[in-house]
Amino acid sequence: MSPAHEPTAHGGPASAADAGTDTDTARLAALGYESHYKRDMSPWANFSLGFTYLSPVVGVYALFGFSLATGGPPMIWSLVVAGLGQLLVALVFGEIVSQFPVSGGIYPWARRLWGRRWAWLSGWVYLVALLVTIASVTYGAGPYAASLLGVEPTVNNTIACALAILLIATLINLSGTRNLARAAIIGFAAELLGALAVGIWLLATERHHGVGALFDDFGTGGGGSYAGAFLAASLIGIFQYYGFEACGDVAEEVRDPGRRIPRAMRMTIYVGGAAAMFVTFALVSSVADIGAVVSGADADPVTTVLTAAFGSVAVKVILGIVLVSFVSCAMSLQAAASRLAYSYARDDMIAGSRALARFSAARAVPPYALLLAAVVPALVVVGSKVSADALTKIISFASLGIYLGFQMVVLAALRARAKGWRPAGPFSLGRWGLPVNAAALAYGVGAMVNMSWPRTPEAPWYDDCIVPLSGAVVVGAGLLYMALTRHHGRGGARRATRSPAPRRTPLPRLPP
């Protein structure tokens, strides 16, 4: 862990930006760190980073065919349910990052709310899930890249395209925070404008169904209860609403993070959710034969719709915009994963800390942590060759792992409140904090049970239970690592327990 230093005094009149930076430095020093990052990320760029990580185009396009075939058009309402649930989580995270604006997110937050062991395991689960999510996003982009290039979307071509997208995202990240911020804003603008333009055009020229179709399951319920089909199809909503935490993963690269990051987290949910709902509605309305999708005759309804609406030439432009969204999403995920790995390493909490904690002063990024966030996903992408339905399996575990990492922090916050902790940052829910925290935990646990529920009894048991099994393997590997090493006991970060009124002690530092 880097030693903390008090900010030095500057002679002459200081600008407002300098004064704000000095305040941010002092707050970080009070938490035990001297940051090497540059605070080059504007509030707009911070929100764009969260938005491109959440990426409504990536989330919807990657799972639209699966969810429509599984649950019919009513699957769109899972976006509302998941959006409200994850908004509760974002509010809890906002309180935490407001008081503890440290880069890395899940791990440093859990450490200050509970302690070293819980934080180490929370960060481990989240880091593995992030690396797998990067693989899932780049793999999901493969078929669109293949279509744009005019080649067959075979497994080998999909893997090659995924690795190319991963390389582009890595190069952008290695170029520095300022270029990352610029790329995030470009990605946000391209994705939002592209989504709106495509959606409006589809509704104007290719609309085959009205709003009433959103309440017609087209037989996916099997004539009985529709609940099972809806819960299975709701993977599209569950996969959609994370990314807001990336705003906090780069807390040391934003000025006045205690105020700006909670706002950026909420805006990510609001804008990303609205865009996802609009894109999904436009696609559902434009599928000429929903029955063919449900029966499996049309396995790629997104490409079918886009080709019908724009023609084989214009659809290339649309696919190009879609690929920009995928690259932006992978780039944001890499930024989050690298900051988490670096956060671990500077506390000497993981093997390879000496390399992962190295920092490029010229680019203000941790290069080896970024390489970790490229090499591991590349290996997962290449390994997908052994599975016929690799994308669904990768996304299923990625979603479970990220939700589990989230809920370990939400539970830590609830436990800390029970022990007397009161959020003392600029953003606080006040008396609503406890019920919101409890509701966020209830939603998260319910979503994880839904993701883990076996739904293919005809498959081998290990395939039917792949999601909970993969989660158990990751947690078990983390516990084994902790038992065989002492990394989780290193570092000197202090945790928050009982805290007095925020105005009196804004940053409590009590012994662990």
Coordinates of C-alpha atoms in Angstrom, one line a residue:
M1 CA 0.0 0.0 0.0
S2 CA 1.4 3.4 -0.9
P3 CA 2.1 5.6 2.1
A4 CA -0.2 8.5 2.7
H5 CA 1.0 12.0 2.6
E6 CA -0.8 15.3 3.4
P7 CA -1.2 17.7 0.5
T8 CA 1.4 20.4 0.3
A9 CA 0.4 24.1 0.5
H10 CA 0.7 26.1 -2.6
G11 CA 1.7 29.7 -2.7
G12 CA -0.5 32.3 -4.3
P13 CA -4.2 32.1 -5.1
A14 CA -5.3 28.6 -5.9
S15 CA -7.9 27.8 -8.6
A16 CA -11.1 26.1 -7.7
A17 CA -9.9 23.0 -9.5
D18 CA -6.7 23.0 -7.5
A19 CA -8.6 23.4 -4.3
G20 CA -10.9 20.6 -5.2
T21 CA -8.0 18.3 -6.1
D22 CA -6.3 19.1 -2.8
T23 CA -9.5 18.2 -0.9
D24 CA -9.7 14.9 -2.8
T25 CA -6.1 14.2 -2.1
A26 CA -6.7 14.9 1.6
R27 CA -9.7 12.6 1.7
L28 CA -7.8 9.8 0.1
A29 CA -4.9 10.3 2.4
A30 CA -7.3 10.0 5.4
L31 CA -8.2 6.6 4.0
G32 CA -4.5 5.6 3.8
Y33 CA -3.5 6.1 0.2
E34 CA -1.6 8.5 -2.1
S35 CA -2.9 8.0 -5.6
H36 CA -0.8 8.0 -8.7
Y37 CA -3.8 8.4 -10.9
K38 CA -4.6 11.7 -12.7
R39 CA -8.1 13.2 -12.1
D40 CA -8.7 13.6 -15.8
M41 CA -12.1 12.0 -15.9
S42 CA -15.0 14.5 -16.1
P43 CA -18.4 13.8 -14.6
W44 CA -19.7 13.3 -18.1
A45 CA -16.9 10.8 -18.9
N46 CA -17.5 9.0 -15.6
F47 CA -21.2 8.6 -16.5
S48 CA -20.2 7.5 -20.0
L49 CA -17.9 4.9 -18.6
G50 CA -20.8 3.4 -16.6
F51 CA -23.2 3.6 -19.5
T52 CA -20.9 1.9 -22.0
Y53 CA -20.2 -0.8 -19.4
L54 CA -24.0 -1.3 -18.9
S55 CA -24.4 -0.9 -22.7
P56 CA -28.1 -1.4 -23.5
V57 CA -27.2 -2.4 -27.1
V58 CA -24.8 -5.1 -26.0
G59 CA -27.1 -6.4 -23.3
V60 CA -30.2 -6.4 -25.5
Y61 CA -28.6 -7.6 -28.8
A62 CA -26.6 -10.4 -27.1
L63 CA -29.7 -12.0 -25.4
F64 CA -32.7 -10.8 -27.3
G65 CA -33.1 -13.9 -29.4
F66 CA -32.7 -16.2 -26.4
S67 CA -35.2 -14.3 -24.2
L68 CA -37.8 -13.8 -26.9
A69 CA -37.7 -17.5 -27.7
T70 CA -37.9 -18.5 -24.0
G71 CA -40.5 -16.0 -22.7
G72 CA -42.0 -14.3 -25.7
P73 CA -42.5 -10.5 -25.8
P74 CA -43.5 -10.1 -22.1
M75 CA -39.8 -10.8 -21.3
I76 CA -39.4 -7.0 -21.7
W77 CA -40.9 -6.5 -18.3
S78 CA -37.9 -8.2 -16.7
L79 CA -36.0 -5.0 -17.7
V80 CA -38.2 -3.0 -15.4
V81 CA -37.9 -5.5 -12.5
A82 CA -34.1 -5.7 -12.8
G83 CA -33.8 -2.0 -13.2
L84 CA -35.7 -1.2 -10.0
G85 CA -33.7 -3.9 -8.1
Q86 CA -30.4 -2.7 -9.3
L87 CA -31.3 0.9 -8.6
L88 CA -31.6 0.0 -4.9
V89 CA -28.1 -1.5 -5.1
A90 CA -26.8 1.6 -6.9
L91 CA -28.2 3.8 -4.0
V92 CA -26.3 1.6 -1.5
F93 CA -23.1 1.8 -3.5
G94 CA -23.5 5.5 -3.8
E95 CA -23.5 5.9 0.0
I96 CA -20.4 3.7 0.2
V97 CA -18.3 5.3 -2.5
S98 CA -19.3 8.8 -1.2
Q99 CA -17.6 8.0 2.1
F100 CA -14.8 5.8 0.7
P101 CA -13.8 7.2 -2.8
V102 CA -11.1 4.6 -3.4
S103 CA -10.4 3.0 -6.8
G104 CA -11.2 -0.7 -7.1
G105 CA -14.8 -0.7 -6.0
I106 CA -16.0 -4.0 -4.5
Y107 CA -12.8 -5.0 -2.7
P108 CA -11.9 -1.7 -0.9
W109 CA -15.5 -1.0 -0.1
A110 CA -16.0 -4.4 1.5
R111 CA -12.8 -4.1 3.4
R112 CA -13.8 -0.9 5.1
L113 CA -17.3 -2.2 5.8
W114 CA -16.4 -5.7 7.2
G115 CA -12.7 -6.6 7.1
R116 CA -9.8 -8.2 5.2
R117 CA -11.1 -11.8 4.7
W118 CA -14.6 -10.8 3.6
A119 CA -13.1 -8.1 1.3
W120 CA -10.6 -10.5 -0.2
L121 CA -13.2 -13.0 -1.1
S122 CA -15.7 -10.4 -2.3
G123 CA -13.0 -8.9 -4.6
W124 CA -12.0 -12.4 -5.8
V125 CA -15.5 -13.3 -6.9
Y126 CA -16.0 -10.0 -8.6
L127 CA -12.6 -10.0 -10.3
V128 CA -13.2 -13.5 -11.8
A129 CA -16.7 -12.4 -12.8
L130 CA -15.4 -9.3 -14.5
L131 CA -12.8 -11.2 -16.5
V132 CA -15.5 -13.7 -17.6
T133 CA -17.8 -10.8 -18.5
I134 CA -15.2 -9.3 -20.7
A135 CA -15.0 -12.6 -22.5
S136 CA -18.8 -12.8 -22.8
V137 CA -19.0 -9.4 -24.3
T138 CA -16.2 -9.9 -26.9
Y139 CA -17.6 -13.4 -27.7
G140 CA -21.1 -12.0 -28.1
A141 CA -19.7 -9.4 -30.5
G142 CA -18.1 -12.1 -32.7
P143 CA -21.2 -12.9 -34.8
Y144 CA -21.9 -9.2 -35.5
A145 CA -18.3 -8.7 -36.5
A146 CA -18.4 -11.7 -38.8
S147 CA -21.6 -10.4 -40.4
L148 CA -20.0 -7.0 -41.0
L149 CA -17.0 -8.6 -42.6
G150 CA -19.2 -10.9 -44.7
V151 CA -17.8 -14.2 -43.3
E152 CA -19.7 -17.1 -41.9
P153 CA -20.1 -16.8 -38.1
T154 CA -18.5 -20.1 -37.4
V155 CA -16.9 -20.8 -34.0
N156 CA -13.4 -20.1 -35.2
N157 CA -14.5 -16.8 -36.9
T158 CA -16.4 -15.8 -33.8
I159 CA -13.3 -16.4 -31.6
A160 CA -11.0 -14.6 -34.0
C161 CA -13.3 -11.5 -34.1
A162 CA -13.7 -11.6 -30.3
L163 CA -9.9 -11.6 -29.9
A164 CA -9.6 -8.6 -32.3
I165 CA -12.2 -6.6 -30.3
L166 CA -10.4 -7.5 -27.1
L167 CA -7.1 -6.2 -28.5
I168 CA -8.6 -2.9 -29.6
A169 CA -10.1 -2.4 -26.1
T170 CA -6.8 -3.2 -24.5
L171 CA -4.9 -0.7 -26.6
I172 CA -7.4 2.1 -25.8
N173 CA -7.0 1.4 -22.1
L174 CA -3.2 1.2 -22.2
S175 CA -3.2 4.7 -23.9
G176 CA -4.2 6.4 -20.6
T177 CA -7.2 7.8 -18.6
R178 CA -7.7 10.8 -20.9
N179 CA -8.1 8.6 -24.0
L180 CA -10.2 6.2 -22.0
A181 CA -12.5 9.1 -21.1
R182 CA -12.7 10.3 -24.7
A183 CA -13.4 6.8 -26.0
A184 CA -16.1 6.3 -23.3
I185 CA -17.9 9.5 -24.4
I186 CA -17.6 8.6 -28.1
G187 CA -19.0 5.1 -27.3
F188 CA -21.8 6.6 -25.3
A189 CA -22.8 9.0 -28.1
A190 CA -22.5 6.4 -30.8
E191 CA -24.5 3.8 -28.8
L192 CA -27.3 6.2 -27.7
L193 CA -27.7 7.9 -31.0
G194 CA -27.5 4.7 -32.9
A195 CA -30.0 3.0 -30.6
L196 CA -32.5 5.9 -30.9
A197 CA -32.0 6.2 -34.7
V198 CA -32.4 2.4 -35.3
G199 CA -35.3 2.1 -32.9
I200 CA -37.2 5.1 -34.4
W201 CA -36.7 3.7 -38.0
L202 CA -37.8 0.2 -37.0
L203 CA -41.0 1.6 -35.4
A204 CA -41.7 3.8 -38.4
T205 CA -41.0 1.2 -41.2
E206 CA -41.0 -2.3 -39.8
R207 CA -43.6 -2.3 -37.0
H208 CA -45.6 -5.6 -37.1
H209 CA -47.0 -5.6 -33.6
G210 CA -48.5 -3.1 -31.2
V211 CA -48.1 -2.6 -27.4
G212 CA -50.5 -5.5 -26.9
A213 CA -47.9 -8.0 -28.0
L214 CA -45.9 -7.2 -24.9
F215 CA -48.6 -9.1 -23.0
D216 CA -48.8 -12.1 -25.3
D217 CA -46.5 -15.0 -24.5
F218 CA -47.0 -16.7 -27.9
G219 CA -47.2 -20.1 -26.2
T220 CA -43.9 -20.0 -24.3
G221 CA -45.8 -20.7 -21.1
G222 CA -46.8 -24.1 -22.4
G223 CA -50.4 -23.6 -21.6
G224 CA -49.8 -23.5 -17.9
S225 CA -48.2 -20.9 -15.6
Y226 CA -46.1 -18.4 -17.4
A227 CA -43.9 -17.6 -14.4
G228 CA -41.3 -20.2 -15.2
A229 CA -40.8 -19.0 -18.8
F230 CA -40.6 -15.4 -17.6
L231 CA -38.0 -16.1 -15.0
A232 CA -35.9 -18.0 -17.5
A233 CA -36.2 -15.3 -20.1
S234 CA -35.4 -12.6 -17.5
L235 CA -31.7 -13.2 -18.0
I236 CA -31.9 -10.3 -20.4
G237 CA -32.8 -8.0 -17.6
I238 CA -30.4 -9.5 -15.1
F239 CA -27.5 -9.2 -17.6
Q240 CA -28.4 -5.6 -18.4
Y241 CA -28.2 -3.7 -15.2
Y242 CA -24.6 -3.7 -14.0
G243 CA -22.0 -1.2 -15.1
F244 CA -23.0 1.6 -12.7
E245 CA -20.3 0.3 -10.3
A246 CA -17.6 1.1 -12.9
C247 CA -18.2 4.8 -12.1
G248 CA -16.8 4.0 -8.6
D249 CA -14.1 1.7 -9.8
V250 CA -12.2 4.8 -11.1
A251 CA -12.9 7.0 -8.0
E252 CA -9.3 8.3 -7.9
E253 CA -9.6 9.6 -11.5
V254 CA -12.6 11.9 -10.9
R255 CA -12.7 15.2 -9.1
D256 CA -15.1 15.5 -6.1
P257 CA -15.9 11.8 -6.4
G258 CA -18.0 11.7 -3.2
R259 CA -20.7 13.8 -4.9
R260 CA -20.2 13.1 -8.6
I261 CA -19.9 9.3 -8.6
P262 CA -23.2 8.5 -6.8
R263 CA -25.0 10.8 -9.3
A264 CA -23.3 9.1 -12.2
M265 CA -24.3 5.7 -10.9
R266 CA -28.0 6.7 -10.8
M267 CA -27.9 8.3 -14.2
T268 CA -26.4 5.1 -15.6
I269 CA -29.4 3.2 -14.4
Y270 CA -31.9 5.8 -15.6
V271 CA -30.6 6.5 -19.1
G272 CA -29.3 2.9 -19.7
G273 CA -32.6 1.4 -18.6
A274 CA -34.7 3.7 -20.7
A275 CA -32.5 3.0 -23.7
A276 CA -32.7 -0.8 -23.2
M277 CA -36.5 -0.7 -22.9
F278 CA -36.8 1.4 -26.1
V279 CA -34.4 -0.9 -28.1
T280 CA -36.2 -4.0 -26.9
F281 CA -39.6 -2.7 -27.7
A282 CA -38.5 -1.6 -31.2
L283 CA -37.1 -5.1 -31.9
V284 CA -40.1 -6.9 -30.5
S285 CA -42.4 -4.8 -32.6
S286 CA -40.4 -5.4 -35.7
V287 CA -40.1 -9.2 -35.6
A288 CA -42.5 -10.3 -38.3
D289 CA -42.9 -13.9 -37.2
I290 CA -42.4 -14.2 -33.4
G291 CA -43.7 -17.8 -33.6
A292 CA -40.7 -18.6 -35.8
V293 CA -38.4 -17.3 -33.1
V294 CA -40.2 -19.3 -30.4
S295 CA -40.0 -22.5 -32.4
G296 CA -36.3 -22.0 -33.2
A297 CA -36.8 -21.5 -36.9
D298 CA -35.4 -18.0 -36.7
A299 CA -32.4 -18.3 -34.3
D300 CA -31.1 -14.7 -35.0
P301 CA -34.1 -12.4 -35.0
V302 CA -31.9 -9.2 -34.5
T303 CA -30.1 -9.7 -37.8
T304 CA -33.3 -10.7 -39.5
V305 CA -35.0 -7.5 -38.4
L306 CA -32.1 -5.2 -39.2
T307 CA -31.6 -6.8 -42.7
A308 CA -35.3 -6.4 -43.5
A309 CA -35.4 -2.8 -42.3
F310 CA -32.2 -1.5 -43.7
G311 CA -31.2 -3.9 -46.5
S312 CA -27.9 -5.8 -46.8
V313 CA -25.8 -2.6 -47.5
A314 CA -27.2 -0.2 -44.9
V315 CA -27.3 -2.9 -42.2
K316 CA -23.5 -2.9 -42.4
V317 CA -23.5 0.7 -41.0
I318 CA -25.8 -0.5 -38.2
L319 CA -23.6 -3.4 -37.4
G320 CA -20.6 -1.0 -37.3
I321 CA -22.4 1.0 -34.6
V322 CA -23.2 -2.1 -32.7
L323 CA -19.6 -3.1 -32.8
V324 CA -18.6 0.3 -31.4
S325 CA -20.9 -0.4 -28.5
F326 CA -19.3 -3.8 -27.9
V327 CA -15.8 -2.4 -28.0
S328 CA -16.8 0.4 -25.6
C329 CA -18.4 -2.1 -23.3
A330 CA -15.3 -4.3 -23.3
M331 CA -13.1 -1.3 -22.7
S332 CA -15.1 -0.1 -19.7
L333 CA -15.1 -3.6 -18.2
Q334 CA -11.3 -3.8 -18.6
A335 CA -10.9 -0.5 -16.9
A336 CA -13.0 -1.8 -13.9
A337 CA -11.1 -5.1 -13.8
S338 CA -7.7 -3.5 -14.0
R339 CA -8.5 -1.0 -11.2
L340 CA -9.7 -3.8 -9.0
A341 CA -6.5 -5.9 -9.6
Y342 CA -4.4 -2.8 -9.0
S343 CA -6.3 -2.1 -5.7
Y344 CA -5.5 -5.6 -4.6
A345 CA -1.9 -5.4 -5.6
R346 CA -1.0 -2.1 -3.9
D347 CA -2.3 -3.6 -0.7
D348 CA -0.1 -6.7 -1.4
M349 CA -3.2 -8.9 -1.2
I350 CA -2.7 -11.2 -4.2
A351 CA 0.0 -13.2 -5.9
G352 CA 1.9 -11.2 -8.4
S353 CA 1.3 -7.9 -6.5
R354 CA 4.7 -6.5 -7.4
A355 CA 3.9 -6.6 -11.1
L356 CA 0.2 -5.8 -10.9
A357 CA 1.0 -2.7 -8.7
R358 CA 3.3 -1.2 -11.2
F359 CA 2.1 2.1 -12.5
S360 CA 2.9 3.9 -15.8
A361 CA 3.5 7.5 -14.8
A362 CA 3.5 8.5 -18.5
R363 CA 0.0 7.1 -19.1
A364 CA -1.3 7.0 -15.5
V365 CA -2.6 3.4 -15.8
P366 CA -1.5 0.1 -14.3
P367 CA -0.2 -1.7 -17.4
Y368 CA 0.2 -5.2 -16.0
A369 CA -3.2 -5.1 -14.3
L370 CA -4.6 -4.2 -17.7
L371 CA -2.8 -7.1 -19.4
L372 CA -4.3 -9.4 -16.8
A373 CA -7.7 -8.1 -17.9
A374 CA -6.8 -9.0 -21.5
V375 CA -5.0 -12.3 -21.2
V376 CA -7.5 -14.1 -19.0
P377 CA -10.6 -13.2 -21.1
A378 CA -8.7 -14.2 -24.2
L379 CA -8.1 -17.6 -22.7
V380 CA -11.8 -17.9 -21.8
V381 CA -12.8 -17.0 -25.4
V382 CA -10.5 -19.6 -26.9
G383 CA -11.7 -22.1 -24.4
S384 CA -15.3 -21.5 -25.5
K385 CA -14.5 -23.8 -28.5
V386 CA -15.3 -26.8 -26.4
S387 CA -19.0 -25.8 -25.8
A388 CA -21.8 -25.5 -28.3
D389 CA -23.7 -23.0 -26.3
A390 CA -20.7 -21.1 -24.8
L391 CA -22.3 -17.7 -24.9
T392 CA -25.3 -18.6 -22.7
K393 CA -23.1 -20.4 -20.2
I394 CA -20.5 -17.7 -20.0
I395 CA -23.1 -15.0 -19.5
S396 CA -24.9 -17.0 -16.9
F397 CA -21.9 -17.4 -14.7
A398 CA -20.7 -13.8 -15.4
S399 CA -24.1 -12.5 -14.2
L400 CA -24.1 -14.7 -11.1
G401 CA -20.5 -13.8 -10.2
I402 CA -21.1 -10.0 -10.5
Y403 CA -24.4 -10.3 -8.6
L404 CA -22.6 -12.3 -5.9
G405 CA -19.8 -9.7 -5.6
F406 CA -22.4 -6.9 -5.4
Q407 CA -24.4 -8.7 -2.7
M408 CA -21.4 -9.4 -0.6
V409 CA -20.9 -5.6 -0.4
V410 CA -24.6 -5.0 0.2
L411 CA -24.6 -7.6 3.0
A412 CA -21.4 -6.0 4.5
A413 CA -23.2 -2.6 4.5
L414 CA -26.2 -4.0 6.2
R415 CA -24.0 -5.7 8.8
A416 CA -22.1 -2.5 9.3
R417 CA -25.3 -0.5 9.8
A418 CA -26.4 -3.1 12.5
K419 CA -23.1 -2.4 14.2
G420 CA -23.7 1.4 14.2
W421 CA -22.2 2.6 11.0
R422 CA -23.9 5.6 9.4
P423 CA -22.8 6.7 5.9
A424 CA -20.9 9.9 6.4
G425 CA -20.1 11.0 2.8
P426 CA -21.7 13.9 0.9
F427 CA -24.4 11.5 -0.5
S428 CA -26.6 9.7 2.1
L429 CA -30.1 8.2 2.1
G430 CA -30.6 9.1 5.7
R431 CA -33.4 7.2 7.4
W432 CA -34.2 5.4 4.2
G433 CA -30.7 3.8 4.1
L434 CA -31.7 0.7 6.2
P435 CA -34.8 -0.3 4.3
V436 CA -33.2 0.4 0.9
N437 CA -30.2 -1.7 1.9
A438 CA -32.4 -4.6 3.1
A439 CA -34.5 -4.4 -0.1
A440 CA -31.4 -4.4 -2.3
L441 CA -30.2 -7.5 -0.6
A442 CA -33.6 -9.3 -1.0
Y443 CA -33.6 -8.4 -4.7
G444 CA -30.0 -9.6 -5.2
V445 CA -30.6 -12.9 -3.5
G446 CA -33.7 -13.5 -5.5
A447 CA -32.0 -12.8 -8.7
M448 CA -29.1 -15.2 -7.9
V449 CA -31.6 -18.0 -7.0
N450 CA -33.3 -17.4 -10.4
M451 CA -30.0 -17.5 -12.3
S452 CA -28.9 -20.7 -10.5
W453 CA -32.2 -22.6 -10.8
P454 CA -31.8 -25.8 -12.9
R455 CA -34.1 -25.6 -16.0
T456 CA -32.9 -28.3 -18.4
P457 CA -33.7 -31.7 -16.7
E458 CA -33.0 -33.5 -20.0
A459 CA -29.4 -32.4 -19.9
P460 CA -26.7 -34.0 -17.7
W461 CA -26.9 -32.9 -14.1
Y462 CA -23.6 -31.0 -14.3
D463 CA -24.8 -29.1 -17.4
D464 CA -28.2 -28.4 -15.8
C465 CA -26.5 -27.0 -12.7
I466 CA -23.6 -25.2 -14.5
V467 CA -24.3 -21.8 -13.0
P468 CA -24.3 -22.7 -9.3
L469 CA -21.5 -25.2 -9.9
S470 CA -19.3 -22.6 -11.5
G471 CA -20.1 -20.2 -8.7
A472 CA -19.2 -22.8 -6.1
V473 CA -15.9 -23.6 -7.9
V474 CA -14.9 -19.9 -7.9
V475 CA -15.8 -19.4 -4.3
G476 CA -14.1 -22.7 -3.3
A477 CA -11.0 -21.7 -5.2
G478 CA -10.9 -18.4 -3.4
L479 CA -11.3 -20.1 0.0
L480 CA -8.6 -22.6 -0.8
Y481 CA -6.3 -19.7 -1.9
M482 CA -7.0 -18.0 1.4
A483 CA -6.3 -21.1 3.3
L484 CA -2.9 -21.8 1.6
T485 CA -1.6 -18.2 1.6
R486 CA -1.7 -15.2 3.9
H487 CA -2.3 -12.5 1.3
H488 CA -5.7 -11.7 2.7
G489 CA -4.1 -10.6 6.0
R490 CA -1.9 -7.9 4.5
G491 CA -2.3 -4.2 4.1
G492 CA -3.2 -1.6 6.6
A493 CA -6.6 -0.3 5.5
R494 CA -8.9 0.3 8.3
R495 CA -12.6 -0.5 8.5
A496 CA -15.6 1.6 9.5
T497 CA -17.7 0.3 12.4
R498 CA -19.7 2.7 14.6
S499 CA -19.5 6.2 13.3
P500 CA -20.8 9.4 14.9
A501 CA -22.7 12.2 13.1
P502 CA -21.3 12.9 9.6
R503 CA -20.6 16.6 10.3
R504 CA -18.4 15.7 13.3
T505 CA -16.4 12.8 11.8
P506 CA -16.8 12.5 8.1
L507 CA -14.2 9.8 7.7
P508 CA -14.1 7.4 10.7
R509 CA -10.9 5.4 11.0
L510 CA -11.3 2.8 13.7
P511 CA -8.9 -0.2 14.2
P512 CA -10.0 -3.5 12.5

